[in-house]
C-alpha cells in the first residue's frame, strides 16, 4: 500500500486528541485527512467473516482483509494520544477554554467547507437531509441524560461506549460531548488516567459493539447514497459549531450521578458581552488567531490529502 505510515499515525494521534475534547469529533480529523471512507470500510471488515478469510488465506489473508497496514499505525496514533496528548487537551480545556474552543471552532468550520466541496451535484431534496443533520446534531446532546434512566451502572457504561464510539465516527458529532451530556465524561476519563480495567472493559465492550453495528450502517449509506450521506454529515458538522463558540454562557444544566455538571443549554455572546458578563478578558485576538490557525490546518491537510490521492491514481 503506497501510503506514508507516519501520516496515518499522525492522523490517528489527531483523532485521539480531538475525541478527548468535548465538541470535537475524531471523524472530522479522519475526513479532512482523506482517510474517512477507508476508515469506515476497514472497521466494517471486522466480523465473523474473518474466520472464513483465515481458513482460505491464513494470517496474510486476514491482514489484507482487515487492512492492518492502515489500521495498526492509525490505532497506535490514537492510543498514544489517549494516554498523552489527550491529557494535554484536557488541561488546555480547563486552563485556556476560550483559546481551545477558538482553535477547534475554526477547524470544524473549515471542515464543513471541505465536506460541502466534496458533495455531488446539488438537489433540492438535499436541503431536507442537511436540515435533518442540523436538527439531530442539536437534539442528540439533550437526549443523552435519558441514559441515566437505565439504572444499572455497568449496562449504562456499555450503552454509553456504543453511542460515543458511533458519534466519534461521524464528522461533527463529538463522542466526548455526548459522554459529557450523559454525565459520564469525568468517570471515563478518570478510568483511563487511573487504568480502571473494569470500567475500561465495560466501556470498551460497548465501543466494539457500536463500531461493528454503526460502521456497517455508515458504509452502506456511503456506498448506496453517497451524496445524501455527505449532506447529512455536513448538517452534523454545522449543527455542532455552536457547541464550540468560545463566548457562551451556560443557562441550563443538571447534575450527573457522579456530581458532574451536565450542560443543557447555552446563550451565545459577542466578545464584548462575554467580558462584561464574566468580568474576565474575552481574549479576542488570541481566539480569532487560533480560529484562523485551525481553519488553515484543515486547508493544508485537505490539500495534502488531495495531492496524495492524485499521486496514488497516477501510480
mmCIF file of N, CA, C and O in Angstrom, residues 224-308:
data_model
loop_
_atom_site.group_PDB
_atom_site.id
_atom_site.type_symbol
_atom_site.label_atom_id
_atom_site.label_comp_id
_atom_site.label_asym_id
_atom_site.label_seq_id
_atom_site.Cartn_x
_atom_site.Cartn_y
_atom_site.Cartn_z
ATOM 1 N N UNK A 224 -24.367 3.419 -1.059
ATOM 2 C CA UNK A 224 -25.647 3.461 -1.785
ATOM 3 C C UNK A 224 -26.192 4.879 -1.940
ATOM 4 O O UNK A 224 -26.919 5.151 -2.901
ATOM 5 N N UNK A 225 -25.921 5.742 -0.987
ATOM 6 C CA UNK A 225 -26.490 7.100 -1.011
ATOM 7 C C UNK A 225 -25.398 8.103 -0.622
ATOM 8 O O UNK A 225 -25.537 8.821 0.367
ATOM 9 N N UNK A 226 -24.341 8.125 -1.405
ATOM 10 C CA UNK A 226 -23.150 8.903 -1.034
ATOM 11 C C UNK A 226 -23.461 10.386 -0.897
ATOM 12 O O UNK A 226 -23.120 11.010 0.121
ATOM 13 N N UNK A 227 -24.103 10.973 -1.899
ATOM 14 C CA UNK A 227 -24.339 12.422 -1.875
ATOM 15 C C UNK A 227 -25.251 12.815 -0.714
ATOM 16 O O UNK A 227 -25.001 13.804 -0.010
ATOM 17 N N UNK A 228 -26.317 12.033 -0.511
ATOM 18 C CA UNK A 228 -27.239 12.349 0.585
ATOM 19 C C UNK A 228 -26.546 12.192 1.939
ATOM 20 O O UNK A 228 -26.759 12.997 2.855
ATOM 21 N N UNK A 229 -25.697 11.163 2.050
ATOM 22 C CA UNK A 229 -24.982 10.954 3.315
ATOM 23 C C UNK A 229 -24.019 12.102 3.591
ATOM 24 O O UNK A 229 -23.879 12.541 4.740
ATOM 25 N N UNK A 230 -23.383 12.611 2.542
ATOM 26 C CA UNK A 230 -22.474 13.749 2.724
ATOM 27 C C UNK A 230 -23.236 14.978 3.208
ATOM 28 O O UNK A 230 -22.740 15.760 4.029
ATOM 29 N N UNK A 231 -24.454 15.158 2.712
ATOM 30 C CA UNK A 231 -25.262 16.279 3.186
ATOM 31 C C UNK A 231 -25.643 16.103 4.656
ATOM 32 O O UNK A 231 -25.664 17.066 5.427
ATOM 33 N N UNK A 232 -25.930 14.864 5.039
ATOM 34 C CA UNK A 232 -26.245 14.589 6.437
ATOM 35 C C UNK A 232 -25.037 14.896 7.327
ATOM 36 O O UNK A 232 -25.171 15.512 8.393
ATOM 37 N N UNK A 233 -23.845 14.495 6.869
ATOM 38 C CA UNK A 233 -22.621 14.777 7.633
ATOM 39 C C UNK A 233 -22.381 16.278 7.725
ATOM 40 O O UNK A 233 -21.962 16.789 8.772
ATOM 41 N N UNK A 234 -22.654 16.986 6.618
ATOM 42 C CA UNK A 234 -22.493 18.440 6.638
ATOM 43 C C UNK A 234 -23.444 19.066 7.661
ATOM 44 O O UNK A 234 -23.067 19.998 8.390
ATOM 45 N N UNK A 235 -24.658 18.533 7.733
ATOM 46 C CA UNK A 235 -25.606 19.033 8.739
ATOM 47 C C UNK A 235 -25.111 18.794 10.149
ATOM 48 O O UNK A 235 -25.221 19.666 11.016
ATOM 49 N N UNK A 236 -24.522 17.615 10.379
ATOM 50 C CA UNK A 236 -23.959 17.321 11.703
ATOM 51 C C UNK A 236 -22.857 18.313 12.053
ATOM 52 O O UNK A 236 -22.766 18.802 13.183
ATOM 53 N N UNK A 237 -21.987 18.595 11.084
ATOM 54 C CA UNK A 237 -20.858 19.493 11.339
ATOM 55 C C UNK A 237 -21.349 20.903 11.654
ATOM 56 O O UNK A 237 -20.927 21.534 12.626
ATOM 57 N N UNK A 238 -22.264 21.406 10.803
ATOM 58 C CA UNK A 238 -22.786 22.760 11.031
ATOM 59 C C UNK A 238 -23.535 22.839 12.359
ATOM 60 O O UNK A 238 -23.440 23.837 13.086
ATOM 61 N N UNK A 239 -24.257 21.761 12.675
ATOM 62 C CA UNK A 239 -25.018 21.755 13.925
ATOM 63 C C UNK A 239 -24.145 21.715 15.159
ATOM 64 O O UNK A 239 -24.565 22.108 16.255
ATOM 65 N N UNK A 240 -22.906 21.231 14.997
ATOM 66 C CA UNK A 240 -22.007 21.133 16.153
ATOM 67 C C UNK A 240 -21.270 22.445 16.434
ATOM 68 O O UNK A 240 -20.701 22.620 17.515
ATOM 69 N N UNK A 241 -21.278 23.366 15.459
ATOM 70 C CA UNK A 241 -20.485 24.589 15.614
ATOM 71 C C UNK A 241 -20.859 25.424 16.847
ATOM 72 O O UNK A 241 -19.966 25.938 17.547
ATOM 73 N N UNK A 242 -22.170 25.587 17.159
ATOM 74 C CA UNK A 242 -22.487 26.394 18.347
ATOM 75 C C UNK A 242 -21.856 25.862 19.627
ATOM 76 O O UNK A 242 -21.544 26.639 20.541
ATOM 77 N N UNK A 243 -21.657 24.540 19.708
ATOM 78 C CA UNK A 243 -21.057 23.959 20.918
ATOM 79 C C UNK A 243 -19.615 24.406 21.103
ATOM 80 O O UNK A 243 -19.055 24.291 22.193
ATOM 81 N N UNK A 244 -19.002 24.898 20.007
ATOM 82 C CA UNK A 244 -17.596 25.301 20.075
ATOM 83 C C UNK A 244 -17.422 26.813 20.094
ATOM 84 O O UNK A 244 -16.282 27.295 20.141
ATOM 85 N N UNK A 245 -18.534 27.561 20.013
ATOM 86 C CA UNK A 245 -18.422 29.019 20.038
ATOM 87 C C UNK A 245 -17.800 29.426 21.376
ATOM 88 O O UNK A 245 -18.318 29.088 22.444
ATOM 89 N N UNK A 246 -16.664 30.125 21.355
ATOM 90 C CA UNK A 246 -15.927 30.351 22.615
ATOM 91 C C UNK A 246 -16.684 31.183 23.642
ATOM 92 O O UNK A 246 -16.606 30.909 24.841
ATOM 93 N N UNK A 247 -17.407 32.207 23.169
ATOM 94 C CA UNK A 247 -18.030 33.151 24.107
ATOM 95 C C UNK A 247 -19.495 32.752 24.324
ATOM 96 O O UNK A 247 -20.387 33.152 23.550
ATOM 97 N N UNK A 248 -19.742 31.970 25.326
ATOM 98 C CA UNK A 248 -21.096 31.491 25.603
ATOM 99 C C UNK A 248 -21.315 31.444 27.112
ATOM 100 O O UNK A 248 -20.378 31.347 27.902
ATOM 101 N N UNK A 249 -22.601 31.477 27.460
ATOM 102 C CA UNK A 249 -22.987 31.429 28.876
ATOM 103 C C UNK A 249 -23.883 30.213 29.092
ATOM 104 O O UNK A 249 -24.852 30.007 28.349
ATOM 105 N N UNK A 250 -23.561 29.427 30.082
ATOM 106 C CA UNK A 250 -24.388 28.269 30.411
ATOM 107 C C UNK A 250 -25.655 28.756 31.111
ATOM 108 O O UNK A 250 -25.588 29.403 32.159
ATOM 109 N N UNK A 251 -26.820 28.465 30.524
ATOM 110 C CA UNK A 251 -28.078 28.965 31.098
ATOM 111 C C UNK A 251 -28.950 27.846 31.656
ATOM 112 O O UNK A 251 -29.916 28.112 32.368
ATOM 113 N N UNK A 252 -28.637 26.577 31.317
ATOM 114 C CA UNK A 252 -29.429 25.474 31.865
ATOM 115 C C UNK A 252 -28.545 24.247 31.995
ATOM 116 O O UNK A 252 -27.761 23.946 31.086
ATOM 117 N N UNK A 253 -28.647 23.573 33.110
ATOM 118 C CA UNK A 253 -27.815 22.394 33.331
ATOM 119 C C UNK A 253 -28.477 21.488 34.362
ATOM 120 O O UNK A 253 -29.465 21.854 34.999
ATOM 121 N N UNK A 254 -27.906 20.283 34.508
ATOM 122 C CA UNK A 254 -28.323 19.400 35.589
ATOM 123 C C UNK A 254 -27.082 18.676 36.106
ATOM 124 O O UNK A 254 -26.048 18.646 35.428
ATOM 125 N N UNK A 255 -27.178 18.102 37.290
ATOM 126 C CA UNK A 255 -26.032 17.418 37.870
ATOM 127 C C UNK A 255 -26.122 15.929 37.568
ATOM 128 O O UNK A 255 -27.173 15.298 37.712
ATOM 129 N N UNK A 256 -24.991 15.325 37.130
ATOM 130 C CA UNK A 256 -24.938 13.900 36.845
ATOM 131 C C UNK A 256 -24.837 13.078 38.117
ATOM 132 O O UNK A 256 -24.673 13.614 39.222
ATOM 133 N N UNK A 257 -24.905 11.743 37.939
ATOM 134 C CA UNK A 257 -24.859 10.843 39.084
ATOM 135 C C UNK A 257 -23.521 10.911 39.820
ATOM 136 O O UNK A 257 -23.448 10.605 41.004
ATOM 137 N N UNK A 258 -22.463 11.287 39.106
ATOM 138 C CA UNK A 258 -21.146 11.390 39.743
ATOM 139 C C UNK A 258 -20.854 12.816 40.212
ATOM 140 O O UNK A 258 -19.720 13.153 40.519
ATOM 141 N N UNK A 259 -21.890 13.660 40.245
ATOM 142 C CA UNK A 259 -21.719 15.031 40.724
ATOM 143 C C UNK A 259 -21.190 15.978 39.672
ATOM 144 O O UNK A 259 -20.934 17.148 39.968
ATOM 145 N N UNK A 260 -21.047 15.480 38.423
ATOM 146 C CA UNK A 260 -20.526 16.345 37.358
ATOM 147 C C UNK A 260 -21.645 17.152 36.720
ATOM 148 O O UNK A 260 -22.760 16.656 36.532
ATOM 149 N N UNK A 261 -21.336 18.389 36.402
ATOM 150 C CA UNK A 261 -22.312 19.281 35.779
ATOM 151 C C UNK A 261 -22.545 18.892 34.320
ATOM 152 O O UNK A 261 -21.597 18.724 33.560
ATOM 153 N N UNK A 262 -23.806 18.731 33.936
ATOM 154 C CA UNK A 262 -24.164 18.373 32.563
ATOM 155 C C UNK A 262 -24.795 19.583 31.896
ATOM 156 O O UNK A 262 -25.897 19.993 32.270
ATOM 157 N N UNK A 263 -24.119 20.209 30.904
ATOM 158 C CA UNK A 263 -24.692 21.390 30.249
ATOM 159 C C UNK A 263 -25.871 21.011 29.367
ATOM 160 O O UNK A 263 -25.812 20.031 28.626
ATOM 161 N N UNK A 264 -26.947 21.774 29.428
ATOM 162 C CA UNK A 264 -28.135 21.508 28.610
ATOM 163 C C UNK A 264 -28.424 22.626 27.615
ATOM 164 O O UNK A 264 -28.967 22.368 26.548
ATOM 165 N N UNK A 265 -28.099 23.872 27.965
ATOM 166 C CA UNK A 265 -28.381 24.983 27.044
ATOM 167 C C UNK A 265 -27.414 26.135 27.319
ATOM 168 O O UNK A 265 -27.036 26.380 28.470
ATOM 169 N N UNK A 266 -27.018 26.827 26.231
ATOM 170 C CA UNK A 266 -26.111 27.970 26.335
ATOM 171 C C UNK A 266 -26.744 29.197 25.685
ATOM 172 O O UNK A 266 -27.608 29.077 24.803
ATOM 173 N N UNK A 267 -26.265 30.354 26.099
ATOM 174 C CA UNK A 267 -26.583 31.610 25.405
ATOM 175 C C UNK A 267 -25.291 32.083 24.759
ATOM 176 O O UNK A 267 -24.233 32.134 25.416
ATOM 177 N N UNK A 268 -25.362 32.389 23.450
ATOM 178 C CA UNK A 268 -24.145 32.709 22.698
ATOM 179 C C UNK A 268 -23.950 34.225 22.654
ATOM 180 O O UNK A 268 -24.883 34.973 22.364
ATOM 181 N N UNK A 269 -22.716 34.652 22.931
ATOM 182 C CA UNK A 269 -22.421 36.064 23.151
ATOM 183 C C UNK A 269 -21.360 36.562 22.181
ATOM 184 O O UNK A 269 -20.618 35.770 21.579
ATOM 185 N N UNK A 270 -21.282 37.890 22.063
ATOM 186 C CA UNK A 270 -20.156 38.524 21.389
ATOM 187 C C UNK A 270 -19.040 38.718 22.419
ATOM 188 O O UNK A 270 -19.296 38.714 23.633
ATOM 189 N N UNK A 271 -17.797 38.886 21.947
ATOM 190 C CA UNK A 271 -16.689 39.002 22.908
ATOM 191 C C UNK A 271 -16.907 40.083 23.964
ATOM 192 O O UNK A 271 -16.635 39.862 25.154
ATOM 193 N N UNK A 272 -17.415 41.265 23.537
ATOM 194 C CA UNK A 272 -17.614 42.351 24.494
ATOM 195 C C UNK A 272 -18.651 41.988 25.553
ATOM 196 O O UNK A 272 -18.474 42.283 26.749
ATOM 197 N N UNK A 273 -19.732 41.343 25.123
ATOM 198 C CA UNK A 273 -20.774 40.929 26.076
ATOM 199 C C UNK A 273 -20.239 39.880 27.048
ATOM 200 O O UNK A 273 -20.590 39.870 28.231
ATOM 201 N N UNK A 274 -19.390 39.007 26.519
ATOM 202 C CA UNK A 274 -18.805 37.972 27.382
ATOM 203 C C UNK A 274 -17.934 38.611 28.470
ATOM 204 O O UNK A 274 -18.002 38.237 29.649
ATOM 205 N N UNK A 275 -17.105 39.577 28.041
ATOM 206 C CA UNK A 275 -16.216 40.247 29.007
ATOM 207 C C UNK A 275 -17.027 40.997 30.064
ATOM 208 O O UNK A 275 -16.690 40.984 31.253
ATOM 209 N N UNK A 276 -18.114 41.650 29.619
ATOM 210 C CA UNK A 276 -18.968 42.386 30.566
ATOM 211 C C UNK A 276 -19.635 41.426 31.556
ATOM 212 O O UNK A 276 -19.711 41.705 32.759
ATOM 213 N N UNK A 277 -20.116 40.305 31.034
ATOM 214 C CA UNK A 277 -20.848 39.348 31.872
ATOM 215 C C UNK A 277 -19.931 38.671 32.894
ATOM 216 O O UNK A 277 -20.289 38.520 34.071
ATOM 217 N N UNK A 278 -18.751 38.246 32.431
ATOM 218 C CA UNK A 278 -17.879 37.453 33.309
ATOM 219 C C UNK A 278 -16.870 38.300 34.072
ATOM 220 O O UNK A 278 -16.308 37.843 35.068
ATOM 221 N N UNK A 279 -16.605 39.509 33.569
ATOM 222 C CA UNK A 279 -15.570 40.331 34.181
ATOM 223 C C UNK A 279 -14.168 39.859 33.848
ATOM 224 O O UNK A 279 -13.177 40.364 34.394
ATOM 225 N N UNK A 280 -14.075 38.874 32.931
ATOM 226 C CA UNK A 280 -12.771 38.343 32.502
ATOM 227 C C UNK A 280 -12.492 38.766 31.064
ATOM 228 O O UNK A 280 -13.397 39.189 30.337
ATOM 229 N N UNK A 281 -11.233 38.649 30.659
ATOM 230 C CA UNK A 281 -10.862 39.001 29.296
ATOM 231 C C UNK A 281 -11.491 38.037 28.304
ATOM 232 O O UNK A 281 -11.526 36.820 28.535
ATOM 233 N N UNK A 282 -11.978 38.576 27.184
ATOM 234 C CA UNK A 282 -12.529 37.726 26.119
ATOM 235 C C UNK A 282 -11.429 37.128 25.255
ATOM 236 O O UNK A 282 -11.713 36.253 24.425
ATOM 237 N N UNK A 283 -10.193 37.588 25.424
ATOM 238 C CA UNK A 283 -9.036 37.071 24.672
ATOM 239 C C UNK A 283 -9.323 37.067 23.160
ATOM 240 O O UNK A 283 -9.019 36.085 22.460
ATOM 241 N N UNK A 284 -9.922 38.162 22.693
ATOM 242 C CA UNK A 284 -10.439 38.199 21.315
ATOM 243 C C UNK A 284 -9.358 37.939 20.269
ATOM 244 O O UNK A 284 -9.545 37.094 19.367
ATOM 245 N N UNK A 285 -8.236 38.632 20.374
ATOM 246 C CA UNK A 285 -7.195 38.460 19.354
ATOM 247 C C UNK A 285 -6.649 37.034 19.351
ATOM 248 O O UNK A 285 -6.437 36.434 18.288
ATOM 249 N N UNK A 286 -6.407 36.493 20.531
ATOM 250 C CA UNK A 286 -5.887 35.132 20.622
ATOM 251 C C UNK A 286 -6.864 34.116 20.074
ATOM 252 O O UNK A 286 -6.486 33.190 19.339
ATOM 253 N N UNK A 287 -8.158 34.288 20.414
ATOM 254 C CA UNK A 287 -9.183 33.351 19.935
ATOM 255 C C UNK A 287 -9.310 33.433 18.411
ATOM 256 O O UNK A 287 -9.337 32.398 17.718
ATOM 257 N N UNK A 288 -9.374 34.670 17.877
ATOM 258 C CA UNK A 288 -9.510 34.816 16.419
ATOM 259 C C UNK A 288 -8.285 34.266 15.698
ATOM 260 O O UNK A 288 -8.389 33.650 14.634
ATOM 261 N N UNK A 289 -7.103 34.489 16.283
ATOM 262 C CA UNK A 289 -5.877 33.961 15.675
ATOM 263 C C UNK A 289 -5.894 32.442 15.629
ATOM 264 O O UNK A 289 -5.504 31.826 14.623
ATOM 265 N N UNK A 290 -6.370 31.810 16.702
ATOM 266 C CA UNK A 290 -6.411 30.343 16.723
ATOM 267 C C UNK A 290 -7.537 29.800 15.849
ATOM 268 O O UNK A 290 -7.430 28.696 15.311
ATOM 269 N N UNK A 291 -8.625 30.565 15.702
ATOM 270 C CA UNK A 291 -9.663 30.157 14.734
ATOM 271 C C UNK A 291 -9.052 30.075 13.340
ATOM 272 O O UNK A 291 -9.268 29.099 12.604
ATOM 273 N N UNK A 292 -8.281 31.110 12.983
ATOM 274 C CA UNK A 292 -7.644 31.138 11.669
ATOM 275 C C UNK A 292 -6.648 29.992 11.535
ATOM 276 O O UNK A 292 -6.571 29.337 10.489
ATOM 277 N N UNK A 293 -5.887 29.720 12.614
ATOM 278 C CA UNK A 293 -4.906 28.628 12.573
ATOM 279 C C UNK A 293 -5.602 27.282 12.364
ATOM 280 O O UNK A 293 -5.137 26.441 11.586
ATOM 281 N N UNK A 294 -6.734 27.067 13.053
ATOM 282 C CA UNK A 294 -7.478 25.819 12.878
ATOM 283 C C UNK A 294 -7.982 25.660 11.459
ATOM 284 O O UNK A 294 -7.905 24.581 10.866
ATOM 285 N N UNK A 295 -8.495 26.767 10.891
ATOM 286 C CA UNK A 295 -9.008 26.711 9.518
ATOM 287 C C UNK A 295 -7.881 26.441 8.519
ATOM 288 O O UNK A 295 -8.031 25.635 7.593
ATOM 289 N N UNK A 296 -6.734 27.105 8.710
ATOM 290 C CA UNK A 296 -5.600 26.898 7.807
ATOM 291 C C UNK A 296 -5.082 25.468 7.890
ATOM 292 O O UNK A 296 -4.666 24.883 6.883
ATOM 293 N N UNK A 297 -5.096 24.886 9.097
ATOM 294 C CA UNK A 297 -4.649 23.497 9.257
ATOM 295 C C UNK A 297 -5.525 22.559 8.424
ATOM 296 O O UNK A 297 -5.020 21.637 7.767
ATOM 297 N N UNK A 298 -6.842 22.796 8.434
ATOM 298 C CA UNK A 298 -7.749 21.961 7.640
ATOM 299 C C UNK A 298 -7.451 22.102 6.153
ATOM 300 O O UNK A 298 -7.397 21.109 5.421
ATOM 301 N N UNK A 299 -7.258 23.339 5.710
ATOM 302 C CA UNK A 299 -6.976 23.571 4.292
ATOM 303 C C UNK A 299 -5.686 22.848 3.878
ATOM 304 O O UNK A 299 -5.629 22.174 2.834
ATOM 305 N N UNK A 300 -4.645 22.943 4.716
ATOM 306 C CA UNK A 300 -3.379 22.276 4.404
ATOM 307 C C UNK A 300 -3.542 20.762 4.364
ATOM 308 O O UNK A 300 -3.043 20.093 3.457
ATOM 309 N N UNK A 301 -4.253 20.197 5.373
ATOM 310 C CA UNK A 301 -4.447 18.747 5.411
ATOM 311 C C UNK A 301 -5.264 18.280 4.213
ATOM 312 O O UNK A 301 -4.973 17.233 3.624
ATOM 313 N N UNK A 302 -6.283 19.049 3.836
ATOM 314 C CA UNK A 302 -7.128 18.658 2.710
ATOM 315 C C UNK A 302 -6.345 18.705 1.397
ATOM 316 O O UNK A 302 -6.478 17.802 0.558
ATOM 317 N N UNK A 303 -5.527 19.729 1.229
ATOM 318 C CA UNK A 303 -4.702 19.803 0.016
ATOM 319 C C UNK A 303 -3.719 18.640 -0.045
ATOM 320 O O UNK A 303 -3.493 18.046 -1.097
ATOM 321 N N UNK A 304 -3.135 18.308 1.107
ATOM 322 C CA UNK A 304 -2.200 17.194 1.154
ATOM 323 C C UNK A 304 -2.905 15.886 0.816
ATOM 324 O O UNK A 304 -2.373 15.039 0.090
ATOM 325 N N UNK A 305 -4.140 15.741 1.340
ATOM 326 C CA UNK A 305 -4.909 14.519 1.065
ATOM 327 C C UNK A 305 -5.222 14.417 -0.424
ATOM 328 O O UNK A 305 -5.111 13.341 -1.025
ATOM 329 N N UNK A 306 -5.607 15.541 -1.047
ATOM 330 C CA UNK A 306 -5.893 15.528 -2.488
ATOM 331 C C UNK A 306 -4.650 15.218 -3.298
ATOM 332 O O UNK A 306 -4.692 14.476 -4.281
ATOM 333 N N UNK A 307 -3.498 15.796 -2.870
ATOM 334 C CA UNK A 307 -2.243 15.556 -3.582
ATOM 335 C C UNK A 307 -1.844 14.083 -3.495
ATOM 336 O O UNK A 307 -1.432 13.470 -4.477
ATOM 337 N N UNK A 308 -2.004 13.513 -2.306
ATOM 338 C CA UNK A 308 -1.657 12.099 -2.130
ATOM 339 C C UNK A 308 -2.568 11.211 -2.952
ATOM 340 O O UNK A 308 -2.123 10.242 -3.586
#
